[in-house]
mmCIF file of C-alpha atoms in Angstrom:
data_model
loop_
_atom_site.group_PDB
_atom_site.id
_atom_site.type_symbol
_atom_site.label_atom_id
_atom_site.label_comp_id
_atom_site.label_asym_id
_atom_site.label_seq_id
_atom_site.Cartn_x
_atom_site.Cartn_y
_atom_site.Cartn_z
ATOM 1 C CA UNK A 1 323.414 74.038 116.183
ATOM 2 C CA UNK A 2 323.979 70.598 114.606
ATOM 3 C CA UNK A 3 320.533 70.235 113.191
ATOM 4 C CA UNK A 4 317.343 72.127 112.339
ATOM 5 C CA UNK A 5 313.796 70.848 111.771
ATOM 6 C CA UNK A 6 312.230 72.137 108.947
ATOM 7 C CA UNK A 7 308.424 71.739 108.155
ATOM 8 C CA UNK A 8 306.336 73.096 105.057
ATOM 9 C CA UNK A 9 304.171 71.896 102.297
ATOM 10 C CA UNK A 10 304.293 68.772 101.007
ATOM 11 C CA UNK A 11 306.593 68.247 97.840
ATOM 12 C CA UNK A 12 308.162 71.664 96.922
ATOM 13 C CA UNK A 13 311.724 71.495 96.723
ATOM 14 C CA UNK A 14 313.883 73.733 98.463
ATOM 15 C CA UNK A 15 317.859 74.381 97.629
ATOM 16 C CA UNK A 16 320.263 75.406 100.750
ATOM 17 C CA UNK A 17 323.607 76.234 101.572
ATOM 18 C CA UNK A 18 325.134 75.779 105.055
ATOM 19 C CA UNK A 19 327.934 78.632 106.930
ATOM 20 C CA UNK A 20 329.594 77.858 110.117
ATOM 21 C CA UNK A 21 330.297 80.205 112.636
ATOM 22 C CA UNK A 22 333.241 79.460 114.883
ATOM 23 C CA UNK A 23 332.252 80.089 118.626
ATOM 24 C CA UNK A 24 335.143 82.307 119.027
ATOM 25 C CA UNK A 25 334.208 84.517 116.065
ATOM 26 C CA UNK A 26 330.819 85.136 116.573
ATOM 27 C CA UNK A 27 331.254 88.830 118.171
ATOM 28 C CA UNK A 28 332.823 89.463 114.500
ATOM 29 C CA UNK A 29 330.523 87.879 112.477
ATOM 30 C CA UNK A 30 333.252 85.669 110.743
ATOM 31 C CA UNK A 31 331.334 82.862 109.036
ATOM 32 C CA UNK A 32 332.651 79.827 106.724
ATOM 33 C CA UNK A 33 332.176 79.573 102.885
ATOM 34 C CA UNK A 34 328.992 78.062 102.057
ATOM 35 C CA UNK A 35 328.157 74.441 101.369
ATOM 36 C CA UNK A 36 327.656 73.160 98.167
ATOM 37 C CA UNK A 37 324.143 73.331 97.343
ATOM 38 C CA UNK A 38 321.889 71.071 99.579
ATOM 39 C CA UNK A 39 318.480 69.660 97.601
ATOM 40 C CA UNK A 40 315.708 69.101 100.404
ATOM 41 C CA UNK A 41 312.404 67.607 99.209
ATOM 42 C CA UNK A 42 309.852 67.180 101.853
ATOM 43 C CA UNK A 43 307.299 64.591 101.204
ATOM 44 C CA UNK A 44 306.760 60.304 101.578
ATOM 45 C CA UNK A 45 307.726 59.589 98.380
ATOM 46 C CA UNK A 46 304.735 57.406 96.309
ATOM 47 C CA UNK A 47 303.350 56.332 92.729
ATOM 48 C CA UNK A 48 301.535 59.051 91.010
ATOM 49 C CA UNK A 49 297.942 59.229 91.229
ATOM 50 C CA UNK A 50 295.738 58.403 87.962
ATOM 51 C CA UNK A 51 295.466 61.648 85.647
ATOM 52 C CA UNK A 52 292.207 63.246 86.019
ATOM 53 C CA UNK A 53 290.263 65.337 82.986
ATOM 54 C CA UNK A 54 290.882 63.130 80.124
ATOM 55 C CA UNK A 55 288.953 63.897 77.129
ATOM 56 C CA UNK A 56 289.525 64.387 73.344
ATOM 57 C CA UNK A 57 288.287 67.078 70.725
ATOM 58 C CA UNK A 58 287.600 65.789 67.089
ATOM 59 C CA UNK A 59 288.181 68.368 64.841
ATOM 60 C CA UNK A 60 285.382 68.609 62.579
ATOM 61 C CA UNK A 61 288.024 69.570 59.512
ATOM 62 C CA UNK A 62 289.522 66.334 60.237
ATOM 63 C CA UNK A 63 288.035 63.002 61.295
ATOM 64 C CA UNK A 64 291.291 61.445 61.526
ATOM 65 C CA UNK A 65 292.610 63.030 64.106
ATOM 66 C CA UNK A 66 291.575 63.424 68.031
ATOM 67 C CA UNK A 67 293.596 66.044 70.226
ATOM 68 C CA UNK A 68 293.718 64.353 74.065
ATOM 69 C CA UNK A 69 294.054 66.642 77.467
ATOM 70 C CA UNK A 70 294.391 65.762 80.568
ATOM 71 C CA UNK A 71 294.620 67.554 83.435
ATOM 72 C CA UNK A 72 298.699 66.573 85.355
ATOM 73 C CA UNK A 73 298.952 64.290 87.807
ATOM 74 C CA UNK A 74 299.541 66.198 91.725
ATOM 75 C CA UNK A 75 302.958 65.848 92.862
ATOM 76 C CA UNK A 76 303.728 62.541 94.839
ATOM 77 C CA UNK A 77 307.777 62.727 94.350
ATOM 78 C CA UNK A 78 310.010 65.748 94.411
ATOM 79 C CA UNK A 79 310.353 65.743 91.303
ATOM 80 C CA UNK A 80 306.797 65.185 90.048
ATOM 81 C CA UNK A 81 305.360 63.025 87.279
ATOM 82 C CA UNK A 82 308.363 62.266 84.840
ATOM 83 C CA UNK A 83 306.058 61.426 81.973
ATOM 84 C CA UNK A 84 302.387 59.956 80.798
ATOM 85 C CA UNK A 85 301.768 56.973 79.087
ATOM 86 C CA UNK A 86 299.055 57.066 76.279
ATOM 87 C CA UNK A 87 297.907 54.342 75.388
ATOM 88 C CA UNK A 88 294.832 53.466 72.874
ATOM 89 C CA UNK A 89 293.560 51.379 70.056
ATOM 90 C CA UNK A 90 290.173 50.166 68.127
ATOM 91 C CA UNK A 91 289.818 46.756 70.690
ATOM 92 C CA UNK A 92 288.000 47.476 73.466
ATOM 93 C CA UNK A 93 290.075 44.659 75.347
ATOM 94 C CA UNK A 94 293.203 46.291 74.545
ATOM 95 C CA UNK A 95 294.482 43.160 73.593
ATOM 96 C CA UNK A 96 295.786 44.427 69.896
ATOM 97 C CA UNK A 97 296.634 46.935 67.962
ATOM 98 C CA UNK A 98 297.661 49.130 71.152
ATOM 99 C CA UNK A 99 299.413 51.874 70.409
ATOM 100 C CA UNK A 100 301.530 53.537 73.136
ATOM 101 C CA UNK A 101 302.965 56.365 73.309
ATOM 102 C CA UNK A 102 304.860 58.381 75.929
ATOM 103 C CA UNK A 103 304.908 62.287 76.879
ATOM 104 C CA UNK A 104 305.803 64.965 79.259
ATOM 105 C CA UNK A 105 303.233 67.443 78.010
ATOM 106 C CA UNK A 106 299.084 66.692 79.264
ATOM 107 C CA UNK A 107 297.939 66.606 75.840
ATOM 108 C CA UNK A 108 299.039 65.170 72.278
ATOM 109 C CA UNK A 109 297.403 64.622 69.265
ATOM 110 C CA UNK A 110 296.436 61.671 67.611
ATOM 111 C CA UNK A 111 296.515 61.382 63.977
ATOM 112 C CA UNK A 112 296.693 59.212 61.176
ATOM 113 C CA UNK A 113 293.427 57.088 62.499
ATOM 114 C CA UNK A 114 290.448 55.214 61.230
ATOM 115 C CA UNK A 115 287.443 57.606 60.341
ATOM 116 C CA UNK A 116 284.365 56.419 61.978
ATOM 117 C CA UNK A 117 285.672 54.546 64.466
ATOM 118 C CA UNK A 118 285.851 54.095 68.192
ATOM 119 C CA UNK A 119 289.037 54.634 70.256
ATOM 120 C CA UNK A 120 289.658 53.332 73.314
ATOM 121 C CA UNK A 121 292.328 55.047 75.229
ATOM 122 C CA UNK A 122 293.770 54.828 78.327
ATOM 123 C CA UNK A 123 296.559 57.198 80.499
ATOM 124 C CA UNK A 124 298.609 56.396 83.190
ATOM 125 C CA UNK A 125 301.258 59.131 84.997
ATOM 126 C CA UNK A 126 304.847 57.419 85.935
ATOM 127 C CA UNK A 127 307.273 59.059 88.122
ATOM 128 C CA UNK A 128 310.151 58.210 89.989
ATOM 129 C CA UNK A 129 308.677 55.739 92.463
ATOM 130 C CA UNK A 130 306.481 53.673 90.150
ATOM 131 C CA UNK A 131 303.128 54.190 88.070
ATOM 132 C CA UNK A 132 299.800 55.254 88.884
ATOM 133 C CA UNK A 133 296.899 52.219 88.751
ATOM 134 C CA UNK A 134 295.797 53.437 85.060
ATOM 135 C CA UNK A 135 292.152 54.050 85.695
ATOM 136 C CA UNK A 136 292.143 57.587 83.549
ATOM 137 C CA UNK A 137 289.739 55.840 80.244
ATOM 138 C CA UNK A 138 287.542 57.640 78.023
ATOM 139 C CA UNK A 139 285.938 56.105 74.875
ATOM 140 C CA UNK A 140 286.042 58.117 71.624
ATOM 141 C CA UNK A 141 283.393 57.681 68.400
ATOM 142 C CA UNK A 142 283.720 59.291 65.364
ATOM 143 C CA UNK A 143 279.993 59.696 64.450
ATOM 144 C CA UNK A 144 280.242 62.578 61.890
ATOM 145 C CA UNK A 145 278.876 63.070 58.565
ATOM 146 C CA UNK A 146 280.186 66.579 57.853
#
């Protein structure tokens, strides 16, 4: 056997070593030493899709800072989403004053903002292959008096 066809789920990676036998062995079960680990990664490699579940929590004991979730990205790589880029800022044009920051965690808190204002964020998920359209938005208004 020179080859083997595997099948499974998209995406999960699998680790593998490889033993001959020789032919004239096999009644004693004489094999080689193994390989050197094999990665396999089944999948069509793409860009990530947008983040979904984006939302932030004021904290009432703070108006000046906004803790953002998002649910990750599904796997469209072997190796996932690499990080998220968080972007926001005051303009609704995002044309200044846009902050970016980048994370491997699906949350992060903002602080050090504007009281009573409106953010205007933005999220995209990046991975080996590329990054996703950037269509995860939410708006954000500080509107509390207490």
């Amino acid at each position: 056997l020179t080859h083997y066809n595997w099948t499974g789920p998209e995406f999960p990676t699998y680790y593998m070593r490889v033993r001959a036998v020789n032919s004239a062995n096999t009644d004693t079960g004489t094999m080689s030493e193994p390989s050197n680990v094999i990665k396999l990664c089944l999948g069509t490699e793409r860009e990530p899709d947008d983040p979904t579940g984006l939302k932030g929590i004021i904290e009432k004991a703070s108006t000046t800072s906004v803790y953002i979730t998002w649910d990750e990205s599904p796997p469209t790589t072997c190796d996932g989403v690499t990080w998220y880029k968080l972007s926001y800022t005051m303009d609704k044009n995002f044309t200044i004053n846009v902050t970016n920051i980048t994370t491997n965690k699906t949350h992060y808190n903002l602080t050090e903002l504007v009281e009573y204002t409106t953010l205007y964020i933005t999220l995209v998920a990046v991975n080996a292959v590329g990054k996703s359209a950037g269509h995860a938005n939410t708006t954000i208004t500080d509107q509390s008096d207490d």
